[in-house]
Tab-separated table of C-alpha atoms and ligand atoms in Angstrom:
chain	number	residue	atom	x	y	z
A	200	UNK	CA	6.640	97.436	56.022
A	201	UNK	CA	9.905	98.615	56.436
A	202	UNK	CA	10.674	102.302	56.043
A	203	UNK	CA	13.208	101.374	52.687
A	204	UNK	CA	10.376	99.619	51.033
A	205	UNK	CA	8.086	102.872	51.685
A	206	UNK	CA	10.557	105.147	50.420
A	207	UNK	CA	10.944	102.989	46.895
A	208	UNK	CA	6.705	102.664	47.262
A	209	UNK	CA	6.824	106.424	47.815
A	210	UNK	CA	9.529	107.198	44.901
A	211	UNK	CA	7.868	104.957	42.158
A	212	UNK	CA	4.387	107.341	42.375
A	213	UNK	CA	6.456	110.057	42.694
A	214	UNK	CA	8.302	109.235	39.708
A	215	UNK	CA	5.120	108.689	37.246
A	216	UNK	CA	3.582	111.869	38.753
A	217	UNK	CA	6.736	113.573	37.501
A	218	UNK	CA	7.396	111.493	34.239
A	219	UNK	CA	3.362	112.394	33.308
A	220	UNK	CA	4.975	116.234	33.215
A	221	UNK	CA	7.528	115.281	30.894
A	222	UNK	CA	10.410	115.164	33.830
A	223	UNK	CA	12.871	112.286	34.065
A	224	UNK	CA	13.175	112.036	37.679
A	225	UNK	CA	16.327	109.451	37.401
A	226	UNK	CA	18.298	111.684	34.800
A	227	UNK	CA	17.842	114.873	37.474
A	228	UNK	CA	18.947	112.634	40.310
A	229	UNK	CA	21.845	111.967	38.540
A	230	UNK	CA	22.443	115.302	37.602
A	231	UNK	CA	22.162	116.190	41.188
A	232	UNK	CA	24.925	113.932	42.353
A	233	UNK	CA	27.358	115.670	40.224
A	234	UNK	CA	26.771	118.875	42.373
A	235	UNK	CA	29.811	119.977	44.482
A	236	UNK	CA	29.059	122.236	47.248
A	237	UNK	CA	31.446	123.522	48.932
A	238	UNK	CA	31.327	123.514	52.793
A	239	UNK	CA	32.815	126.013	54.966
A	240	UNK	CA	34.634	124.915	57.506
A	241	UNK	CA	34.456	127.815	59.733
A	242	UNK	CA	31.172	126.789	60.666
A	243	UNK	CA	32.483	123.816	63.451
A	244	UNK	CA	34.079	126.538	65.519
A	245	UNK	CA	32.278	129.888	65.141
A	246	UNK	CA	35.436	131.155	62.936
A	247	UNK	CA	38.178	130.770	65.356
A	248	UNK	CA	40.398	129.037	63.546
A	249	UNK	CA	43.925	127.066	65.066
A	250	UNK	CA	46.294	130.591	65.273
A	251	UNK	CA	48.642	131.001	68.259
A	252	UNK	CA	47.483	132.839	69.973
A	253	UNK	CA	44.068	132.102	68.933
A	254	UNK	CA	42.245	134.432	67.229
A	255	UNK	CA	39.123	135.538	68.141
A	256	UNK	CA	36.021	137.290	65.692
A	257	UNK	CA	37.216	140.638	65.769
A	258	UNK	CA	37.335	143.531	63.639
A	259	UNK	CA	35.310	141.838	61.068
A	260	UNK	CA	31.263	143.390	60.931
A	261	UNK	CA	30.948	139.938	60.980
A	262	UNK	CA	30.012	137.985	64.090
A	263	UNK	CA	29.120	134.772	66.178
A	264	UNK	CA	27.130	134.207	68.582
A	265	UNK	CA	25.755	131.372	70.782
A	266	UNK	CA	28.192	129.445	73.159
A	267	UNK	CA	26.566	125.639	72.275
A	268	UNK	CA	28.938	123.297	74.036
A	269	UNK	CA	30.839	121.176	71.795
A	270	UNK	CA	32.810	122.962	69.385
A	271	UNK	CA	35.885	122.305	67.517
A	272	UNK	CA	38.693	123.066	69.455
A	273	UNK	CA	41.663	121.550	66.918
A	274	UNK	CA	42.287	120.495	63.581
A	275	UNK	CA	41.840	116.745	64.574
A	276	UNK	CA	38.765	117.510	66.460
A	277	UNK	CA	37.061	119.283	62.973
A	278	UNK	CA	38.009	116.853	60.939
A	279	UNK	CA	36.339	114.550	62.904
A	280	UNK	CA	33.022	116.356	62.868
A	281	UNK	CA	33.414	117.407	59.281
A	282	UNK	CA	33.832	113.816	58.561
A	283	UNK	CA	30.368	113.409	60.636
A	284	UNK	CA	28.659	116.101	58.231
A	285	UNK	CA	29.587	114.688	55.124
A	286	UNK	CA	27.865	111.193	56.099
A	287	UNK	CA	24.872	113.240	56.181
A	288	UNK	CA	24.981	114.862	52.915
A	289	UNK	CA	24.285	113.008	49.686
A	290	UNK	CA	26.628	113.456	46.908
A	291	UNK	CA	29.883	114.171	47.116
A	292	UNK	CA	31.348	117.927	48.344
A	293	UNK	CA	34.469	120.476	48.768
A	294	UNK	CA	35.446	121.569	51.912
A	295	UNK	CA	36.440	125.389	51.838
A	296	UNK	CA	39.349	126.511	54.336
A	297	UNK	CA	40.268	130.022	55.541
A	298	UNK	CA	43.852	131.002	56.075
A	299	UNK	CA	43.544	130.846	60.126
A	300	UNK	CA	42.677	127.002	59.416
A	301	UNK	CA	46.630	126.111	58.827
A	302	UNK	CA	48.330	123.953	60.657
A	303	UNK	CA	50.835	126.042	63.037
A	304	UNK	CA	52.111	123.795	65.242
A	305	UNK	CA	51.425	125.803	68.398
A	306	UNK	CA	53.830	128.485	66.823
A	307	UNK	CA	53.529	132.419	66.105
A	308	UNK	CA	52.985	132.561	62.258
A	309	UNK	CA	51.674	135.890	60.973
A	310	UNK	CA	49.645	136.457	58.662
A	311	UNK	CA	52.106	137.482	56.223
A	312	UNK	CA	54.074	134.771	57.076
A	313	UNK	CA	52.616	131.487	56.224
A	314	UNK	CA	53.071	129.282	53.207
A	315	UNK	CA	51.748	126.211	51.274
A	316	UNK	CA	53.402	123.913	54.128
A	317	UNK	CA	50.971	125.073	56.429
A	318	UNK	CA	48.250	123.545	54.721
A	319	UNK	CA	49.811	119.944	53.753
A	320	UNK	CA	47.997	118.308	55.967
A	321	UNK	CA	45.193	119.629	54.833
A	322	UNK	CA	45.728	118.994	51.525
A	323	UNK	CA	47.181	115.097	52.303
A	324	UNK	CA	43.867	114.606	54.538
A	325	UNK	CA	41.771	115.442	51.212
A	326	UNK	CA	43.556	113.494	48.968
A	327	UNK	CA	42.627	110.355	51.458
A	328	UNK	CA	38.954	111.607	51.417
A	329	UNK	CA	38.599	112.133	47.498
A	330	UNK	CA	37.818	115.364	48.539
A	331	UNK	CA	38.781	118.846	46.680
A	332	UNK	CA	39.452	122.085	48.452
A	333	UNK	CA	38.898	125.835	48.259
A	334	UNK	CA	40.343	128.524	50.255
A	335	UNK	CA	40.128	132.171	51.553
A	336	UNK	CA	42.033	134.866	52.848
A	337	UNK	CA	41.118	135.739	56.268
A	338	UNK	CA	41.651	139.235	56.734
A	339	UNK	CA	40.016	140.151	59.886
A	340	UNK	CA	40.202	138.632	63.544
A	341	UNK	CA	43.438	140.424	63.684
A	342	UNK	CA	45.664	143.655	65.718
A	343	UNK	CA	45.969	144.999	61.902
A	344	UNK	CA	42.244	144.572	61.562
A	345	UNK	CA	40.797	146.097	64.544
A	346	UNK	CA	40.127	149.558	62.972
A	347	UNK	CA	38.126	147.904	60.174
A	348	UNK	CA	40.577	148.621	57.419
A	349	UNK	CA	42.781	146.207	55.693
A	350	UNK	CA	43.493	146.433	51.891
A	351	UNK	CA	42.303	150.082	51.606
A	352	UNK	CA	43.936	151.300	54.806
A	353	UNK	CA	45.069	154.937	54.763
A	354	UNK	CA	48.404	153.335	56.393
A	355	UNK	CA	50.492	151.566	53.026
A	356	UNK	CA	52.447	149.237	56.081
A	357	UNK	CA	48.872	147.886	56.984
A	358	UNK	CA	48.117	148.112	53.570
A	359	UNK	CA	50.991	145.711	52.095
A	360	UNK	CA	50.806	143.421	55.357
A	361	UNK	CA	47.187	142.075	53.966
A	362	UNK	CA	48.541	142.551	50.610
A	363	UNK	CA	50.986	139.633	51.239
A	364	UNK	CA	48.862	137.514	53.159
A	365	UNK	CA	46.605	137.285	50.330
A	366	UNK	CA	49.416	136.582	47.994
A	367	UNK	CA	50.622	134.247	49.844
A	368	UNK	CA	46.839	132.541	49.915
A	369	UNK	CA	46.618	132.421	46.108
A	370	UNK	CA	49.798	130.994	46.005
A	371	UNK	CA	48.508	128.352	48.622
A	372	UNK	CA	44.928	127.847	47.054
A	373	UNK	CA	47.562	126.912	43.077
A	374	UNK	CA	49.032	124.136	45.429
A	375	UNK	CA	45.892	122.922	46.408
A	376	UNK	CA	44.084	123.033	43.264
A	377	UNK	CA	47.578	121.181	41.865
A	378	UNK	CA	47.922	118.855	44.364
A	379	UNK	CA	44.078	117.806	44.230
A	380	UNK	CA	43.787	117.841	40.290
A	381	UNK	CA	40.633	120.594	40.602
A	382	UNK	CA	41.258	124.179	40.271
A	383	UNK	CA	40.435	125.515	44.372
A	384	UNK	CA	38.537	128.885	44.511
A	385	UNK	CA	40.106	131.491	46.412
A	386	UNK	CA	37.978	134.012	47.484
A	387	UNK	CA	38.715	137.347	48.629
A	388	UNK	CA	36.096	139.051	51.319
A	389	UNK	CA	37.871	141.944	53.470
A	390	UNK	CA	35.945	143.887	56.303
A	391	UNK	CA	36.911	147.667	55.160
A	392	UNK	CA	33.853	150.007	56.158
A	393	UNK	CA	33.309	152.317	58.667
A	394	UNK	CA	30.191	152.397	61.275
A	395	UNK	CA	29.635	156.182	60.594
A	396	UNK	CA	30.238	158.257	57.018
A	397	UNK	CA	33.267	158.618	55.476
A	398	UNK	CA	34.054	162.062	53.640
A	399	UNK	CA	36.696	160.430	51.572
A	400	UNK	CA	34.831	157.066	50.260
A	401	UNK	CA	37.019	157.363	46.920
A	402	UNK	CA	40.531	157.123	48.574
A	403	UNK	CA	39.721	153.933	50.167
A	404	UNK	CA	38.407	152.885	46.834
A	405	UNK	CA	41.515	153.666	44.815
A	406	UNK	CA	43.345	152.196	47.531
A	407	UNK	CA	41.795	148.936	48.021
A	408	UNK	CA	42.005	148.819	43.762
A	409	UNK	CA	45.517	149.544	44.005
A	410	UNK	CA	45.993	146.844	46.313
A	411	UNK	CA	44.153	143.847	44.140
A	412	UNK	CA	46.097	144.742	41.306
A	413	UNK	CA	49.099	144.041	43.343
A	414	UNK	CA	47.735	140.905	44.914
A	415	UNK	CA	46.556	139.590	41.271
A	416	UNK	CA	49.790	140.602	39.634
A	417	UNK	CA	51.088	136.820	39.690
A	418	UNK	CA	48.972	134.590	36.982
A	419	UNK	CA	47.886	131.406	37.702
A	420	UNK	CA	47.055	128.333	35.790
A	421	UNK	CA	43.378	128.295	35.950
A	422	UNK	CA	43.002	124.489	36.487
A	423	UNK	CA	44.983	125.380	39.606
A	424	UNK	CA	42.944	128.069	40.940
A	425	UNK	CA	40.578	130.942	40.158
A	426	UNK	CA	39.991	134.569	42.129
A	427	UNK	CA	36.846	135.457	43.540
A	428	UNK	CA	36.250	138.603	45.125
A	429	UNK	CA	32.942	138.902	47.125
A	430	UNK	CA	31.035	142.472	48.394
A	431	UNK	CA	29.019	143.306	50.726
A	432	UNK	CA	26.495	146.088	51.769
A	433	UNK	CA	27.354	146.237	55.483
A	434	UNK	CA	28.795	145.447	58.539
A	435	UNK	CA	28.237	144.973	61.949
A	436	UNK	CA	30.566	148.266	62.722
A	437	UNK	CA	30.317	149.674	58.630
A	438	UNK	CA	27.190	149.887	58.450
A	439	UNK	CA	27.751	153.614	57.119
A	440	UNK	CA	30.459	152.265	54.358
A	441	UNK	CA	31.652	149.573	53.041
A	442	UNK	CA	34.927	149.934	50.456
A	443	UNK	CA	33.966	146.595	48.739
A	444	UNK	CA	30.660	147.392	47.481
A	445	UNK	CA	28.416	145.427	44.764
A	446	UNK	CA	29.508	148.510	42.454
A	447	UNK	CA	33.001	148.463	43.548
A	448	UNK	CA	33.657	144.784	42.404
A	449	UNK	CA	31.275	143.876	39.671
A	450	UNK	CA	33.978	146.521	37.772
A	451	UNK	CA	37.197	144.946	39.316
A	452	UNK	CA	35.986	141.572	38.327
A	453	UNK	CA	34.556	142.213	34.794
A	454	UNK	CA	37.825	144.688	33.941
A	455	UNK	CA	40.289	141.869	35.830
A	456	UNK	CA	38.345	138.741	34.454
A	457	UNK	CA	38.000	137.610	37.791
A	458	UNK	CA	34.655	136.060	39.587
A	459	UNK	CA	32.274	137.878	41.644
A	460	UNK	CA	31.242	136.303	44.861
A	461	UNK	CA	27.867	136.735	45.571
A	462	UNK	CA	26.791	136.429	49.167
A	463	UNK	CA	22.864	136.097	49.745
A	464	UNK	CA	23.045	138.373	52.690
A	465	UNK	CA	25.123	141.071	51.442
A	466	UNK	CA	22.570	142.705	50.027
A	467	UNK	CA	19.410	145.138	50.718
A	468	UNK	CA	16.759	142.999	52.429
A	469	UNK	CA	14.232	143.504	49.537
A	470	UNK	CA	16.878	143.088	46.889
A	471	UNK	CA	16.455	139.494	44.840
A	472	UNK	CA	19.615	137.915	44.806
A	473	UNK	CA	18.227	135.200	42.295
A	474	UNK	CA	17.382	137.842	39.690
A	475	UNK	CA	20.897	138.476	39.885
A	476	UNK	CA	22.278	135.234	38.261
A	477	UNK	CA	20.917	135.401	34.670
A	478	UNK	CA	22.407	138.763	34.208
A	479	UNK	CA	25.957	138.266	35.897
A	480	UNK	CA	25.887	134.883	33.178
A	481	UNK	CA	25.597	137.201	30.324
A	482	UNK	CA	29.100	138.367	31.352
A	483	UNK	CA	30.780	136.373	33.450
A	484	UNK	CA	31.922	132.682	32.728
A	485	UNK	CA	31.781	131.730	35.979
A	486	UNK	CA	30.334	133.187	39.126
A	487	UNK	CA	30.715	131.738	42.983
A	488	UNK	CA	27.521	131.757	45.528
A	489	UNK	CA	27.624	132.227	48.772
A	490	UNK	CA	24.578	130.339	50.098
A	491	UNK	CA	23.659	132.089	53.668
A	492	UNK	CA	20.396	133.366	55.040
A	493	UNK	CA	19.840	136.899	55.723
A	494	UNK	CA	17.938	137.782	59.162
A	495	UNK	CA	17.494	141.627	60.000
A	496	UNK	CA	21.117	142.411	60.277
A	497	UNK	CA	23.040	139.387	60.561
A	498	UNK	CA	23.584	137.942	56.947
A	499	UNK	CA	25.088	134.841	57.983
A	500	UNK	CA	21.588	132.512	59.613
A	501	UNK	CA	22.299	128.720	59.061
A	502	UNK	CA	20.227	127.973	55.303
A	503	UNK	CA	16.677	126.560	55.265
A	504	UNK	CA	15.029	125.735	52.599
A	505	UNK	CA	12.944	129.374	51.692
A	506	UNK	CA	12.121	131.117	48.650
A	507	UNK	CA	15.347	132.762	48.226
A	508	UNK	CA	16.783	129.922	48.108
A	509	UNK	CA	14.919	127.988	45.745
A	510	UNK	CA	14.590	130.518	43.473
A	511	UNK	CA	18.034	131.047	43.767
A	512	UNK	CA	18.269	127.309	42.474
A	513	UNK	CA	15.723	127.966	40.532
A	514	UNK	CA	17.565	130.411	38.318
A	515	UNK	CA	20.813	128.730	38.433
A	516	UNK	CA	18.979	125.618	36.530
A	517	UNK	CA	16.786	127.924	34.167
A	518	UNK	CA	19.976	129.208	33.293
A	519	UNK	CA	21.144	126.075	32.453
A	520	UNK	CA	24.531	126.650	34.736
A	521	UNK	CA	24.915	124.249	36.903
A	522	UNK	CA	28.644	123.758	35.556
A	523	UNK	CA	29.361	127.925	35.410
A	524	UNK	CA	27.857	128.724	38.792
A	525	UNK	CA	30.108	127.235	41.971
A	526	UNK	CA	28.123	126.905	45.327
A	527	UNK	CA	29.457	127.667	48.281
A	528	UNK	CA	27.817	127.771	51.913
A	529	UNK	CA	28.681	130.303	54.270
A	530	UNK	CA	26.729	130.675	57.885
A	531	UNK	CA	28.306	130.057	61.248
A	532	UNK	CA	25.570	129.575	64.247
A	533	UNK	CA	27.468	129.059	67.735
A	534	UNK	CA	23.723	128.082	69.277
A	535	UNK	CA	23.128	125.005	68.081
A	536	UNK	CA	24.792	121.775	67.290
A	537	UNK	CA	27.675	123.320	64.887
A	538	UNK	CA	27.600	120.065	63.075
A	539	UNK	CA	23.475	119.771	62.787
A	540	UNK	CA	23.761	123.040	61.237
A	541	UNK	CA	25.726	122.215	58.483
A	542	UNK	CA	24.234	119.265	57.476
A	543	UNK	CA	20.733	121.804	57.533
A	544	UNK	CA	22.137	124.279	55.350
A	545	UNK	CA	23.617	121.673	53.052
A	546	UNK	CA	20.961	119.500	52.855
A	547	UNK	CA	18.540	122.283	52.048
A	548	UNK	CA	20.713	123.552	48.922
A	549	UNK	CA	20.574	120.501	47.558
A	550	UNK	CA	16.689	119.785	48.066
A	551	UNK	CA	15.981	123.809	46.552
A	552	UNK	CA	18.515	122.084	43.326
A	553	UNK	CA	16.268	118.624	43.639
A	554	UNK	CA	13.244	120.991	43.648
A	555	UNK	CA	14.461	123.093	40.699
A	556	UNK	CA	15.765	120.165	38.602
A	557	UNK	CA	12.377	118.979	39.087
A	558	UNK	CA	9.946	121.450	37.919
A	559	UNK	CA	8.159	120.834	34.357
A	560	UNK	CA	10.021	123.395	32.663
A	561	UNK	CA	8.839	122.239	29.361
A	562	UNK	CA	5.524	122.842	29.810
A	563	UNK	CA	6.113	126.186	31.587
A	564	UNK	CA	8.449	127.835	28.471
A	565	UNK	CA	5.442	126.486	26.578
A	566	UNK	CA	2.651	128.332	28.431
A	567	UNK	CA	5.141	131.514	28.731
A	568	UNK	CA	6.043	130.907	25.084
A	569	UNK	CA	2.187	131.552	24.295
A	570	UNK	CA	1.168	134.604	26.574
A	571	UNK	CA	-0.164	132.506	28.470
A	572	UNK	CA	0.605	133.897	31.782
A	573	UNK	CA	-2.246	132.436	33.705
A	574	UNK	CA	-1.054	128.784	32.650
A	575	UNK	CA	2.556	129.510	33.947
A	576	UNK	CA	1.218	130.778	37.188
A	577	UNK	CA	-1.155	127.900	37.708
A	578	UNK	CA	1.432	125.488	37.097
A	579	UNK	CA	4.303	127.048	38.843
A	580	UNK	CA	1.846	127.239	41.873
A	581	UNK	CA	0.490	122.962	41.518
A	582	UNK	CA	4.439	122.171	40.808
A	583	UNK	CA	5.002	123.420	44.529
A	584	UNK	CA	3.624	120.748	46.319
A	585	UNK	CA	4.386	117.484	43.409
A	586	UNK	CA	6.168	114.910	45.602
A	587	UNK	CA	9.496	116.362	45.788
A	588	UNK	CA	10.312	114.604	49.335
A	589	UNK	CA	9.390	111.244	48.180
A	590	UNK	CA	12.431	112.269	45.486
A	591	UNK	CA	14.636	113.023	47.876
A	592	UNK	CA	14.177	110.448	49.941
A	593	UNK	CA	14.800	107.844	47.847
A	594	UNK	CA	18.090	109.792	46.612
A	595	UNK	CA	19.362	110.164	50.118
A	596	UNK	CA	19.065	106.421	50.401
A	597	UNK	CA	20.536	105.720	47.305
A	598	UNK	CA	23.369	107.691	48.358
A	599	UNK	CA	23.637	105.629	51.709
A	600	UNK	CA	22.857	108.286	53.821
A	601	UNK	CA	20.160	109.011	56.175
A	602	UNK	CA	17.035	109.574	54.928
A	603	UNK	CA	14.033	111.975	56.191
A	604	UNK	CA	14.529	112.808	60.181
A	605	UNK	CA	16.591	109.916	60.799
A	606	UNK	CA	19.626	112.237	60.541
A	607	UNK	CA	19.121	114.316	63.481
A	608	UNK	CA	19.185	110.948	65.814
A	609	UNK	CA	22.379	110.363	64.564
A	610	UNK	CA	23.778	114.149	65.179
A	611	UNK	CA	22.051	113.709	68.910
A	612	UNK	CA	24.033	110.498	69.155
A	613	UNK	CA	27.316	112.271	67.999
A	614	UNK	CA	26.978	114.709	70.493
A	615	UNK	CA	26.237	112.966	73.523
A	616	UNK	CA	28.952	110.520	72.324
A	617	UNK	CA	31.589	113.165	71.027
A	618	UNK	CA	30.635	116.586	71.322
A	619	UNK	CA	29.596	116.258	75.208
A	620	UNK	CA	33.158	115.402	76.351
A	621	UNK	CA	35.039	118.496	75.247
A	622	UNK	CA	34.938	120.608	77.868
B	281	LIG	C1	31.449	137.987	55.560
B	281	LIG	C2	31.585	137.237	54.291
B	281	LIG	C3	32.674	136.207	54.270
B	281	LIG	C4	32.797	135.441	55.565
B	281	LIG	C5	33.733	134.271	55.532
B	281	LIG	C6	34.073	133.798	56.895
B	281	LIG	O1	30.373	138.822	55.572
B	281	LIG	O2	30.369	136.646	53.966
B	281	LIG	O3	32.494	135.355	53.188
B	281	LIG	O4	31.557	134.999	55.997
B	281	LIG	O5	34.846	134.575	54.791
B	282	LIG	ZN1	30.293	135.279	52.363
């Protein structure tokens, strides 16, 4: 028997089991292959990015670590493994850029320097790949970094320096979203914290404020682009303060219209981030996710598929948003195969969406619709282990990519036919 015809033996019991709940297992696999995620590309080189000189992780509370052999080491070099990764992932997806991505041409281009032309090839190499883009200011890995302050430094020079560059990446993520027909998310994450107190907490606040008003003062179409401005709780190195807090930009975004970015590690280690969703829909039109795994203080683990992310899918499909809420991956792991990790972390957001999209809804609203909160347990506990692989199997294949394990042979046989000869 070969291992197709089990998968479509596997998927037709699978779907009766499901269709005897009232769930339409071809409708949800259909609605799963209109998902976009979009996947960072920072993870193929541990965020080093193409600069001259080349930057390295710095002044960030944000770090890599691992030394795997094989990493990206130019822009031909991750396009050729991001091209790998996408084989692997069903559906179609976005690849998201950060401003050290551009192409430089060995040259000295600042920060505050660099412009849409930087990114053409980018852009030209997506429009041959169907694909869309998004983008992100990257301030940190930089001289005017190293203190940890960038938009809400005491210093108005360093101040306006970041202030341009992040100008100058909205302006770059409108040609993108113009040039690829889709409007391309730019989101804004800075580093500004300190590692011990701060007796002055509301300066750096009304600074960094100041400083997005100027950087938001140009409008732009919104099927061009749209702002995102993500916070965090702390930092390697501001772990006593962090300017951007959840506070700080749930107001800037609701008063600005603007989207909050919410990171899955960027907050306390008992918070729920999923519980978060339904209420940020009430008042929000759109929201972004950043899809990362949390692990004692590093908030950037490659993704599994665990409870915080499915119920983080979980509540993206009760909320009915699949269309309002954009997905976004963000982890970088330099200790394993950079390109294996990718395809992990986006093939388990998609199985926690399969997973959600599956479950009997109908007859759970009904038992919660009643009182009855024993039925809604019970069920929510049985619809755990209904067939969901035998699902996702047969939608991987469908999609002409490799199903179950057969995946990670192909990674193994990228790296000891790629990956192995950079040095
Ligand atoms: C850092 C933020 C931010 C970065 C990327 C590289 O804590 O999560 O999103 O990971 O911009
Ligand atoms: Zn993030």
């Amino acid at each position: 028997m070969s291992n197709e015809s089990n998968i479509r033996k596997s998927y037709e019991l699978a779907r009766e089991r499901y269709e005897a709940l009232g769930i339409d297992t071809e409708e949800i696999m259909r609605t799963l292959s209109k998902v976009s995620l979009s996947l960072h590309c920072w993870q193929g080189d541990d965020v080093g990015g193409f600069e001259k000189p080349a930057a390295s992780l710095s002044g960030g509370g944000i770090q890599v670590t691992g030394n795997y052999p094989g990493k990206a080491r130019s822009i031909e070099e991750l396009r050729a493994d991001l091209k790998e990764a996408y084989s692997l992932i069903p559906g179609r997806h976005r690849l998201n850029l950060h401003a050290i991505y551009g192409e430089f041409q060995g040259k000295l281009i600042d920060r505050d320097q660099i412009t849409p032309a930087h990114f053409a090839g980018w852009i030209d190499w997506a429009k041959q790949r169907r694909l869309k883009l998004d983008f992100n200011a990257t301030c940190f890995s930089h001289p005017k970094a190293d203190d940890g302050f960038t938009l809400s430094h005491r210093d108005k020079g360093i101040r306006d320096f970041w202030i341009e560059h992040s100008k100058r990446c909205r302006e770059i993520s409108a040609v993108m979203g113009r040039e690829l027909h889709d409007p391309c998310i730019h989101n804004l994450w800075i580093p500004d914290g300190s590692k011990d107190h701060s007796v002055d907490r509301f300066s750096y606040r009304a600074f960094l404020l100041d400083s997005l008003d100027k950087i938001f003062a140009i409008p732009y179409p919104s099927n061009e682009m749209k702002d995102a401005v993500e916070s965090k709780l702390f930092g390697i190195g501001s772990e006593a303060f962090v300017v951007g807090s959840h506070e700080f930009y749930m107001g800037y975004a609701l008063s600005r219209k603007k989207m909050v970015c919410i990171d899955m590690g960027h907050f306390h280690p008992t918070e729920s981030v999923s519980d978060k969703i339904s209420s940020l829909l009430q008042f929000f039109d759109e929201i972004l996710l950043h899809v990362s795994r949390g692990v004692r203080w590093d908030s950037d683990h490659v993704v599994i598929l665990n409870d915080d992310v499915r119920s983080l899918a979980e509540e993206i499909v009760r909320s009915n948003a699949l269309n309002r809420v954009n997905i976004a991956l963000d982890f970088f792991d330099g200790s394993l195969n950079r390109i294996g990790a990718w395809v992990i972390g986006a093939r388990s957001t998609l199985k926690a969406l399969l997973a959600a999209l599956l479950e009997p809804r109908g007859k759970l609203r009904a038992f919660e619709n009643k009182g009855d909160n024993f039925g809604r347990l019970a069920l929510l506990e049985e619809a755990r282990v209904l067939p969901l692989g035998a699902v996702w199997d047969y939608y991987c294949m469908n999609s002409g990519v490799l199903t179950g394990e057969e995946w990670i042979a192909e990674v193994h046989r990228y790296e000891q036919t790629v990956l192995s000869k950079r040095s």
